[in-house]
Coordinates of C-alpha atoms and ligand atoms in Angstrom, one line a residue:
Chain A
M996 CA 18.5 72.0 -91.1
T997 CA 20.9 74.9 -90.4
Q998 CA 20.3 77.2 -87.5
A999 CA 19.2 80.0 -89.9
D1000 CA 16.6 77.7 -91.5
A1001 CA 15.3 76.8 -88.1
M1002 CA 15.0 80.5 -87.2
K1003 CA 13.3 81.2 -90.5
G1004 CA 10.9 78.4 -89.7
S1005 CA 10.0 79.7 -86.3
A1006 CA 9.8 83.2 -87.6
A1007 CA 7.3 82.0 -90.2
Q1008 CA 5.3 80.3 -87.4
A1009 CA 5.2 83.4 -85.3
E1010 CA 4.0 85.4 -88.3
P1011 CA 0.2 85.3 -88.2
M1012 CA -1.5 84.1 -91.4
I1013 CA -3.8 87.1 -91.3
A1014 CA -3.2 90.2 -89.3
M1015 CA -5.6 93.1 -89.3
N1016 CA -4.6 96.1 -87.3
H1017 CA -6.9 99.1 -86.7
V1018 CA -8.6 98.6 -90.0
E1019 CA -11.3 101.1 -91.0
K1020 CA -13.4 101.1 -94.1
W1021 CA -15.8 103.6 -95.6
Y1022 CA -18.3 103.2 -98.4
G1023 CA -18.5 106.9 -99.3
D1024 CA -19.6 108.6 -96.1
Y1025 CA -20.8 105.3 -94.5
K1026 CA -18.3 103.7 -92.1
A1027 CA -18.6 100.0 -92.6
L1028 CA -15.6 98.8 -90.5
T1029 CA -14.4 100.4 -87.3
D1030 CA -11.1 99.7 -85.7
I1031 CA -10.9 96.0 -86.7
N1032 CA -8.1 94.1 -85.0
L1033 CA -7.8 90.4 -85.8
S1034 CA -5.0 88.0 -85.9
V1035 CA -5.4 84.5 -87.3
R1036 CA -2.7 81.9 -86.9
K1037 CA -1.9 79.2 -89.4
G1038 CA -4.4 76.4 -89.0
E1039 CA -6.8 78.4 -87.0
R1040 CA -10.6 78.2 -87.7
I1041 CA -12.6 81.4 -87.1
V1042 CA -16.3 81.7 -87.2
L1043 CA -17.6 85.2 -87.9
C1044 CA -21.2 86.0 -87.1
G1045 CA -23.4 89.0 -86.5
P1046 CA -26.6 90.6 -87.7
S1047 CA -27.1 91.4 -91.3
G1048 CA -25.3 94.6 -92.3
S1049 CA -22.8 94.4 -89.5
G1050 CA -19.8 94.3 -91.8
K1051 CA -18.9 90.6 -91.9
S1052 CA -18.7 90.4 -95.7
T1053 CA -16.9 93.7 -95.9
L1054 CA -14.3 92.4 -93.4
I1055 CA -13.4 89.2 -95.2
R1056 CA -13.6 91.0 -98.6
C1057 CA -10.9 93.4 -97.4
I1058 CA -8.6 90.5 -96.8
N1059 CA -8.4 89.6 -100.5
H1060 CA -8.9 93.1 -101.6
L1061 CA -12.3 92.7 -103.2
E1062 CA -12.8 95.8 -101.2
S1063 CA -10.2 98.4 -100.4
Y1064 CA -9.8 99.8 -96.9
Q1065 CA -8.8 103.3 -95.9
K1066 CA -7.1 103.0 -92.6
G1067 CA -5.0 100.5 -90.7
E1068 CA -3.2 97.6 -92.2
I1069 CA -3.9 94.1 -93.3
R1070 CA -1.2 91.5 -93.8
V1071 CA -1.7 88.1 -95.3
S1072 CA 1.3 85.8 -94.4
G1073 CA 3.4 88.9 -94.1
T1074 CA 2.4 90.6 -97.3
K1075 CA 0.7 93.9 -96.8
V1076 CA -2.6 94.1 -98.6
D1077 CA -2.7 97.5 -100.4
D1078 CA -3.7 98.9 -103.8
N1079 CA -0.6 97.7 -105.5
A1080 CA -1.5 95.3 -108.3
R1081 CA 1.5 93.0 -107.5
T1082 CA 0.6 92.6 -103.9
I1083 CA -3.0 92.0 -104.7
D1084 CA -1.9 89.2 -107.0
A1085 CA 0.3 87.7 -104.4
V1086 CA -2.5 87.8 -101.8
R1087 CA -5.2 86.4 -104.0
R1088 CA -3.0 83.5 -104.8
E1089 CA -2.8 82.6 -101.1
V1090 CA -6.4 83.2 -100.3
G1091 CA -9.4 81.2 -101.6
M1092 CA -13.0 82.5 -101.3
V1093 CA -16.3 80.8 -101.3
F1094 CA -19.4 82.9 -101.9
Q1095 CA -23.0 82.6 -100.8
H1096 CA -24.3 82.3 -104.4
F1097 CA -21.5 79.9 -105.5
N1098 CA -20.6 82.1 -108.5
L1099 CA -19.6 79.2 -110.7
F1100 CA -19.0 80.2 -114.3
P1101 CA -22.1 79.0 -116.2
H1102 CA -20.4 78.6 -119.6
M1103 CA -17.8 76.2 -118.4
T1104 CA -18.0 72.6 -117.2
V1105 CA -17.3 71.8 -113.6
L1106 CA -13.8 70.6 -114.6
D1107 CA -13.1 73.8 -116.6
N1108 CA -14.3 75.9 -113.7
C1109 CA -11.6 74.2 -111.6
M1110 CA -8.9 74.4 -114.2
L1111 CA -9.3 78.0 -115.3
A1112 CA -7.5 79.9 -112.6
P1113 CA -4.6 77.5 -112.1
M1114 CA -3.8 77.7 -115.8
R1115 CA -4.4 81.4 -116.3
S1116 CA -3.2 82.7 -113.0
L1117 CA -0.6 80.3 -111.9
G1118 CA 0.5 79.2 -115.4
A1119 CA -0.1 75.5 -114.7
G1120 CA -0.1 73.2 -117.7
K1121 CA -3.3 71.6 -118.8
A1122 CA -2.5 68.1 -117.6
E1123 CA -1.3 69.3 -114.3
A1124 CA -4.4 71.5 -113.8
E1125 CA -6.7 68.7 -114.7
A1126 CA -5.0 66.3 -112.4
T1127 CA -5.4 68.7 -109.5
A1128 CA -9.0 69.5 -110.4
R1129 CA -9.9 65.8 -110.5
Q1130 CA -8.2 65.1 -107.2
L1131 CA -10.0 68.0 -105.5
L1132 CA -13.4 67.2 -107.1
G1133 CA -12.9 63.7 -105.8
R1134 CA -12.2 65.2 -102.4
V1135 CA -15.5 67.1 -102.3
K1136 CA -17.2 63.9 -103.6
I1137 CA -18.4 65.2 -106.9
L1138 CA -15.9 63.9 -109.4
E1139 CA -18.6 62.0 -111.4
Q1140 CA -20.1 65.4 -112.3
A1141 CA -16.9 66.8 -113.7
D1142 CA -18.2 67.2 -117.3
K1143 CA -21.5 68.7 -116.3
Y1144 CA -22.4 72.4 -116.4
P1145 CA -23.1 74.3 -113.2
S1146 CA -26.8 74.7 -114.1
Q1147 CA -27.2 70.9 -114.1
L1148 CA -26.1 70.6 -110.5
S1149 CA -28.0 71.1 -107.2
G1150 CA -27.1 74.1 -105.0
G1151 CA -25.2 71.9 -102.6
Q1152 CA -23.2 70.3 -105.4
Q1153 CA -22.5 73.7 -106.9
Q1154 CA -21.1 74.9 -103.6
R1155 CA -18.9 71.9 -103.2
V1156 CA -17.6 72.5 -106.7
A1157 CA -16.9 76.2 -105.7
I1158 CA -14.9 74.9 -102.7
A1159 CA -12.9 72.6 -105.0
R1160 CA -12.4 75.4 -107.5
A1161 CA -10.9 77.6 -104.7
L1162 CA -8.8 74.7 -103.4
C1163 CA -7.3 74.1 -106.9
M1164 CA -5.2 77.3 -106.3
K1165 CA -3.7 75.6 -103.3
P1166 CA -4.6 78.5 -101.0
K1167 CA -3.2 78.9 -97.5
V1168 CA -6.4 80.5 -96.2
M1169 CA -10.0 79.9 -97.1
L1170 CA -12.7 82.6 -96.7
F1171 CA -16.3 81.5 -96.6
D1172 CA -19.1 84.1 -96.9
E1173 CA -22.3 82.5 -95.7
P1174 CA -21.7 79.4 -97.9
T1175 CA -24.9 77.7 -96.8
S1176 CA -27.3 80.6 -96.7
A1177 CA -28.6 80.2 -100.2
L1178 CA -29.1 76.4 -99.9
D1179 CA -32.2 74.4 -99.4
P1180 CA -32.0 73.0 -95.9
E1181 CA -31.4 69.4 -97.0
M1182 CA -28.2 70.5 -98.8
V1183 CA -26.6 72.4 -96.0
K1184 CA -25.1 69.3 -94.4
E1185 CA -23.1 68.2 -97.4
V1186 CA -21.5 71.6 -97.7
L1187 CA -20.8 71.8 -93.9
D1188 CA -19.3 68.3 -94.0
T1189 CA -17.0 69.4 -96.7
M1190 CA -15.9 72.4 -94.7
I1191 CA -15.5 70.3 -91.6
G1192 CA -13.2 67.9 -93.6
L1193 CA -11.2 70.9 -94.7
A1194 CA -10.9 72.2 -91.1
E1195 CA -9.7 68.7 -89.9
E1196 CA -7.0 68.8 -92.5
G1197 CA -5.6 71.9 -90.9
M1198 CA -6.8 74.6 -93.4
T1199 CA -6.8 78.1 -92.0
M1200 CA -10.4 79.3 -92.4
I1201 CA -12.5 82.3 -91.7
C1202 CA -16.2 81.4 -92.0
V1203 CA -19.0 83.9 -92.0
T1204 CA -21.9 81.6 -91.0
H1205 CA -24.8 81.4 -88.7
E1206 CA -24.5 77.6 -88.5
M1207 CA -23.9 77.4 -84.8
G1208 CA -23.4 73.6 -84.8
F1209 CA -20.6 74.1 -87.2
A1210 CA -19.1 76.8 -85.0
R1211 CA -19.3 74.5 -81.9
Q1212 CA -17.7 71.6 -83.8
V1213 CA -14.8 73.3 -85.6
A1214 CA -14.2 76.8 -84.5
D1215 CA -11.2 77.8 -82.4
R1216 CA -12.7 81.2 -81.9
V1217 CA -16.1 82.8 -82.6
I1218 CA -16.2 86.4 -83.4
F1219 CA -19.3 88.5 -83.1
M1220 CA -19.7 91.7 -85.0
A1221 CA -22.2 94.5 -84.8
D1222 CA -22.3 97.9 -86.6
G1223 CA -18.9 97.4 -88.3
A1224 CA -17.0 96.5 -85.1
I1225 CA -15.9 93.4 -83.4
V1226 CA -18.0 93.2 -80.2
E1227 CA -16.9 89.9 -78.8
E1228 CA -14.4 87.2 -79.4
A1229 CA -14.3 83.9 -77.5
T1230 CA -14.0 80.2 -77.7
P1231 CA -17.2 78.5 -78.8
E1232 CA -17.8 77.2 -75.3
A1233 CA -17.5 80.6 -73.7
F1234 CA -19.3 82.3 -76.6
F1235 CA -22.4 80.1 -76.4
S1236 CA -22.6 79.4 -72.7
A1237 CA -21.5 82.8 -71.3
P1238 CA -21.6 85.6 -73.9
S1239 CA -20.4 88.7 -72.1
H1240 CA -22.2 91.4 -74.1
E1241 CA -25.9 92.1 -74.2
R1242 CA -25.9 92.4 -78.0
T1243 CA -24.4 88.9 -78.3
R1244 CA -27.0 87.4 -76.1
K1245 CA -29.8 89.1 -78.1
F1246 CA -28.2 87.8 -81.3
L1247 CA -27.8 84.3 -80.0
G1248 CA -31.4 84.3 -78.8
E1249 CA -32.6 85.3 -82.3
I1250 CA -30.4 82.7 -84.1
L1251 CA -31.5 79.9 -81.7
R1252 CA -35.2 80.8 -82.2
Q1253 CA -34.8 80.6 -85.9
H1254 CA -33.2 77.1 -85.8
Chain B
M849 CA -52.3 97.0 -167.1
N850 CA -50.4 96.7 -170.3
Y851 CA -46.9 96.5 -168.9
K852 CA -45.3 93.5 -170.4
L853 CA -42.9 91.6 -168.1
D854 CA -39.6 90.9 -169.8
F855 CA -37.0 89.1 -167.7
T856 CA -34.5 88.8 -170.6
P857 CA -32.1 91.5 -169.3
V858 CA -32.3 90.0 -165.7
I859 CA -31.6 86.5 -167.0
E860 CA -28.7 87.7 -169.1
G861 CA -27.4 89.7 -166.1
L862 CA -27.9 86.7 -163.7
P863 CA -24.2 85.7 -163.4
D864 CA -23.4 89.4 -162.6
L865 CA -26.2 89.6 -160.0
L866 CA -25.1 86.3 -158.4
A867 CA -21.5 87.4 -158.2
A868 CA -22.7 90.7 -156.7
C869 CA -24.5 88.7 -154.0
L870 CA -21.0 87.6 -152.9
G871 CA -20.0 91.3 -152.9
T872 CA -22.9 91.9 -150.6
F873 CA -21.8 89.1 -148.3
A874 CA -18.3 90.4 -148.3
L875 CA -19.4 93.9 -147.3
A876 CA -21.7 92.5 -144.6
L877 CA -19.2 90.1 -143.1
G878 CA -16.4 92.6 -143.3
G879 CA -18.6 95.2 -141.7
M880 CA -19.8 92.8 -139.0
A881 CA -16.2 91.8 -138.1
L882 CA -15.2 95.4 -137.7
A883 CA -18.4 96.2 -135.8
I884 CA -17.7 93.4 -133.3
V885 CA -14.2 94.7 -132.8
I886 CA -15.4 98.2 -132.3
G887 CA -18.3 96.9 -130.2
I888 CA -16.1 95.0 -127.8
G889 CA -13.4 97.6 -127.8
G890 CA -15.9 100.3 -127.2
V891 CA -17.5 98.5 -124.3
I892 CA -14.1 98.2 -122.6
L893 CA -13.2 101.9 -123.3
R894 CA -16.7 103.0 -122.3
D895 CA -15.7 102.0 -118.7
S896 CA -12.2 103.3 -118.9
A897 CA -10.7 105.0 -115.8
L898 CA -10.0 108.0 -118.0
A899 CA -13.1 110.3 -118.2
P900 CA -12.2 111.7 -121.6
V901 CA -12.0 108.2 -123.1
R902 CA -15.5 107.4 -121.7
W903 CA -16.9 110.7 -123.1
A904 CA -15.3 110.0 -126.5
V905 CA -17.0 106.6 -126.7
K906 CA -20.3 108.1 -125.6
A907 CA -20.0 110.9 -128.2
F908 CA -19.1 108.4 -130.9
V909 CA -22.2 106.3 -130.2
E910 CA -24.5 109.4 -130.1
L911 CA -23.0 110.8 -133.3
I912 CA -23.4 107.6 -135.3
R913 CA -26.8 106.6 -134.0
N914 CA -28.3 110.0 -134.6
T915 CA -27.2 110.6 -138.1
P916 CA -28.2 108.9 -141.4
F917 CA -25.9 106.1 -142.7
L918 CA -26.0 107.6 -146.2
V919 CA -24.5 110.8 -144.8
Q920 CA -21.9 108.8 -142.8
I921 CA -20.7 106.9 -145.8
F922 CA -20.5 110.0 -148.0
F923 CA -18.6 111.7 -145.3
I924 CA -16.1 108.9 -145.0
Y925 CA -15.8 108.5 -148.7
F926 CA -15.2 112.2 -149.4
A927 CA -13.5 113.2 -146.1
L928 CA -10.9 110.4 -145.9
P929 CA -9.1 111.6 -149.1
L930 CA -8.9 115.1 -147.6
A931 CA -7.0 113.4 -144.7
G932 CA -4.7 111.9 -147.2
L933 CA -6.3 108.4 -147.2
R934 CA -7.6 107.3 -150.6
L935 CA -9.5 104.1 -150.5
D936 CA -11.6 102.2 -153.1
P937 CA -15.4 102.3 -152.6
T938 CA -15.6 98.7 -151.3
P939 CA -13.1 99.1 -148.4
T940 CA -14.7 102.4 -147.7
A941 CA -18.1 100.8 -147.5
I942 CA -16.8 98.1 -145.1
I943 CA -15.3 100.8 -142.9
A944 CA -18.6 102.8 -142.9
L945 CA -20.6 99.7 -142.2
G946 CA -18.3 98.6 -139.4
I947 CA -18.3 102.0 -137.8
N948 CA -22.1 102.3 -138.0
G949 CA -22.7 98.7 -136.8
G950 CA -20.0 99.1 -134.2
A951 CA -21.8 102.1 -132.5
Y952 CA -25.0 100.0 -132.2
A953 CA -23.0 96.9 -131.1
I954 CA -21.4 99.0 -128.3
E955 CA -24.8 99.7 -126.8
I956 CA -26.0 96.1 -127.3
I957 CA -22.9 94.4 -125.9
R958 CA -22.8 96.8 -123.0
G959 CA -26.3 95.7 -122.1
G960 CA -25.1 92.1 -122.1
V961 CA -22.0 92.9 -120.0
Q962 CA -24.2 94.7 -117.4
S963 CA -26.5 91.7 -117.2
I964 CA -23.6 89.6 -115.8
P965 CA -23.9 89.3 -112.0
K966 CA -21.1 91.1 -110.1
G967 CA -20.4 87.8 -108.2
Q968 CA -19.0 86.4 -111.5
I969 CA -16.4 89.1 -111.7
E970 CA -15.6 88.9 -108.0
A971 CA -15.2 85.1 -108.2
G972 CA -12.7 85.6 -111.1
L973 CA -10.8 88.3 -109.2
A974 CA -10.7 86.2 -106.0
L975 CA -9.2 83.4 -108.1
G976 CA -6.3 85.6 -109.0
L977 CA -7.4 86.5 -112.5
H978 CA -6.7 90.0 -113.7
K979 CA -9.5 92.4 -114.9
G980 CA -8.8 91.8 -118.5
Q981 CA -8.8 88.0 -118.1
V982 CA -12.0 88.2 -116.1
F983 CA -13.6 90.2 -119.0
R984 CA -12.3 87.9 -121.7
L985 CA -12.7 84.5 -120.0
I986 CA -15.6 85.0 -117.7
V987 CA -17.8 87.9 -118.7
L988 CA -17.7 88.0 -122.5
K989 CA -19.2 84.7 -123.5
P990 CA -22.3 84.8 -121.2
A991 CA -22.7 88.5 -122.1
L992 CA -22.7 87.8 -125.8
R993 CA -25.0 84.9 -125.3
A994 CA -27.5 87.1 -123.5
I995 CA -27.6 89.7 -126.3
F996 CA -27.0 87.5 -129.3
P997 CA -30.6 87.7 -130.5
S998 CA -30.4 91.5 -130.5
L999 CA -27.0 91.4 -132.1
T1000 CA -28.4 89.1 -134.8
S1001 CA -31.2 91.5 -135.7
Q1002 CA -28.7 94.4 -135.8
F1003 CA -26.4 92.4 -138.1
V1004 CA -29.2 91.4 -140.4
L1005 CA -30.0 95.1 -140.6
L1006 CA -26.4 95.8 -141.3
T1007 CA -26.5 93.3 -144.1
L1008 CA -29.5 95.0 -145.7
T1009 CA -27.8 98.4 -145.2
T1010 CA -25.0 97.3 -147.6
S1011 CA -27.5 98.3 -150.3
I1012 CA -26.9 101.9 -149.4
C1013 CA -23.3 101.5 -150.3
S1014 CA -24.4 101.6 -153.9
A1015 CA -24.4 105.3 -153.4
I1016 CA -20.6 105.3 -153.6
S1017 CA -20.6 102.4 -156.2
A1018 CA -19.2 99.8 -153.9
Y1019 CA -19.4 96.4 -155.4
E1020 CA -22.6 94.8 -154.2
L1021 CA -26.0 93.6 -155.3
T1022 CA -27.9 96.9 -155.6
S1023 CA -25.1 98.6 -157.6
V1024 CA -25.0 95.9 -160.1
A1025 CA -28.8 95.8 -160.3
Q1026 CA -28.8 99.6 -160.9
Q1027 CA -26.4 99.1 -163.8
I1028 CA -28.7 96.5 -165.4
E1029 CA -31.7 98.7 -164.8
T1030 CA -30.0 101.7 -166.4
S1031 CA -29.2 99.9 -169.6
S1032 CA -32.5 97.9 -169.9
F1033 CA -35.1 100.1 -168.2
R1034 CA -36.6 96.9 -166.7
S1035 CA -36.9 98.4 -163.2
F1036 CA -39.7 96.2 -162.0
E1037 CA -38.0 93.0 -163.1
V1038 CA -34.6 94.0 -161.8
Y1039 CA -35.7 95.2 -158.3
G1040 CA -38.3 92.4 -158.0
T1041 CA -35.5 89.9 -158.5
I1042 CA -33.1 91.5 -156.1
T1043 CA -35.8 91.8 -153.5
V1044 CA -36.0 88.0 -153.6
F1045 CA -32.2 87.8 -153.4
Y1046 CA -32.1 90.0 -150.4
L1047 CA -34.7 87.8 -148.7
V1048 CA -32.5 84.8 -149.3
I1049 CA -29.4 86.7 -148.1
S1050 CA -31.2 87.7 -144.9
W1051 CA -32.2 84.1 -144.4
V1052 CA -28.7 82.9 -144.9
M1053 CA -27.4 85.4 -142.4
M1054 CA -30.0 84.3 -139.8
R1055 CA -29.0 80.7 -140.4
F1056 CA -25.3 81.7 -140.0
F1057 CA -26.0 83.3 -136.6
G1058 CA -28.2 80.4 -135.6
E1059 CA -25.3 78.1 -136.2
I1060 CA -23.0 80.3 -134.2
T1061 CA -25.5 80.2 -131.3
R1062 CA -25.7 76.4 -131.6
R1063 CA -22.0 76.0 -131.6
Y1064 CA -20.7 78.5 -129.1
F1065 CA -23.6 79.5 -126.9
S1066 CA -25.3 76.1 -126.3
Y1067 CA -24.2 75.5 -122.8
P1068 CA -27.2 74.7 -120.6
V1069 CA -28.6 77.3 -118.3
K1070 CA -31.4 76.7 -115.7
Ligands
ADP94 N1 -20.7 98.4 -102.1 C1 -21.3 99.0 -101.1 N2 -21.6 100.3 -101.1 C2 -22.2 101.0 -100.1 N3 -22.5 100.4 -98.9 C3 -22.2 99.1 -98.8 C4 -21.6 98.3 -99.9 N4 -21.5 97.0 -99.5 C5 -22.0 97.0 -98.2 N5 -22.4 98.2 -97.8 C6 -23.0 98.5 -96.5 O1 -22.0 98.2 -95.5 C7 -22.6 97.6 -94.4 C8 -22.0 96.2 -94.1 O2 -22.3 95.3 -95.2 P1 -21.9 93.8 -95.2 O3 -20.4 93.8 -95.0 O4 -22.3 93.3 -96.5 O5 -22.6 93.2 -94.0 P2 -22.9 91.7 -93.6 O6 -22.1 90.8 -94.5 O7 -22.5 91.6 -92.2 O8 -24.4 91.5 -93.8 C9 -24.1 97.5 -94.7 O9 -24.8 98.5 -94.1 C10 -24.2 97.6 -96.2 O10 -25.4 98.3 -96.6
MG95 MG1 -22.7 89.4 -95.9

């Protein structure tokens, strides 16, 4: 390696995977995000929690520009997320997203769900896309369902397919928006286990979830939001044992009572 | 009743009548193909970023749905030559049927598109697909599936509407029947016979759409 390469390498490492600086977002007159500052390093696992309506979904949806923001700046591995179609393309290629309601395409088999975007968006060949899809369906332990349609799978299975589908794009970051909230309790574990596996392999992840066991096990940082702002940010140990804000304590009390 | 049934002119004209059924099918299928194109195109333009385009689509739909087809086809038949475009009755009829069916198809297909959950579109965008790809690959098929029964009724109606194209002497069943009737005065026999023909034609169309449903929209849903 030349010295220049080495410098590039270290510069890439210093560059955060996701950087949000003073981000503000309005829905019309309603301010949904207030002065969001967040930096996520490569390989870091973030759990984002907070009461309903606090802006968690809005925050992660700004990262892949499903929502636009009005102030501040978001960068994904150096690329500034703005309204430019080309940068949106570049960013979405790096960022995978998993939704609460899975959002699998009902008219395609599991395998076709996984092959669609690599072929249409990355221009992968059919054989290549299928090999990748099968490999990743195997990884989420659902390869034997490859030829079924989404409606023929359980919620937990559908969510694992959704994870595999996102991974087929070989993203550098994965965003999860309450991936287990719509699941029957007995299916939560299979999805969390899949996410834990992904975390252990070093995927950079931001997970909106109220699964506090998951947060304890894999999160490097837990972020608590309320009213569109980040209220508290701490390691899981500190977050659960000694939350510093009254709102966090109240929220944790409610969450623990529910579980 | 001392009216004596005489089917001789109908029987003699049978080859012409059967051939005219093909004309009817040609008008219907041509009209439907154009209606589908106008329908899908209209749905896309209906949500265009440009306000005048959206208004134009809305105005088109209102205009067509609130005026009689007979007037529309006369207008197209006599107005197009003034604009320098001289077409035979049959292509004119296909255009008129396509425009008329298209206006209804826009509203029907739009209903289907709106029934698709937003999450489907977001999932497509998040996977790096462009808006057009999302529409074509993700939204369109489930949307068409959702409204296919309504579209089928509309297109059966369009098939029967081909009969009005006899007004400009397009080649189709009613025109040919009129010719036989004019020369034989056997109105009851002639129109009784083509009534049965139209029933069969409608039935064939329904089977045709049933087959499309079976082939293209048969993925399982919960
Ligand atoms: N498309 C939208 N238009 C208007 N307001 C919205 C929209 N999406 C979300 N909001 C509002 O923004 C706030 C934050 O929403 P959201 O990010 O979904 O919260 P969370 O995911 O934490 O439950 C809520 O008050 C919600 O009502
Ligand atoms: Mg949410």
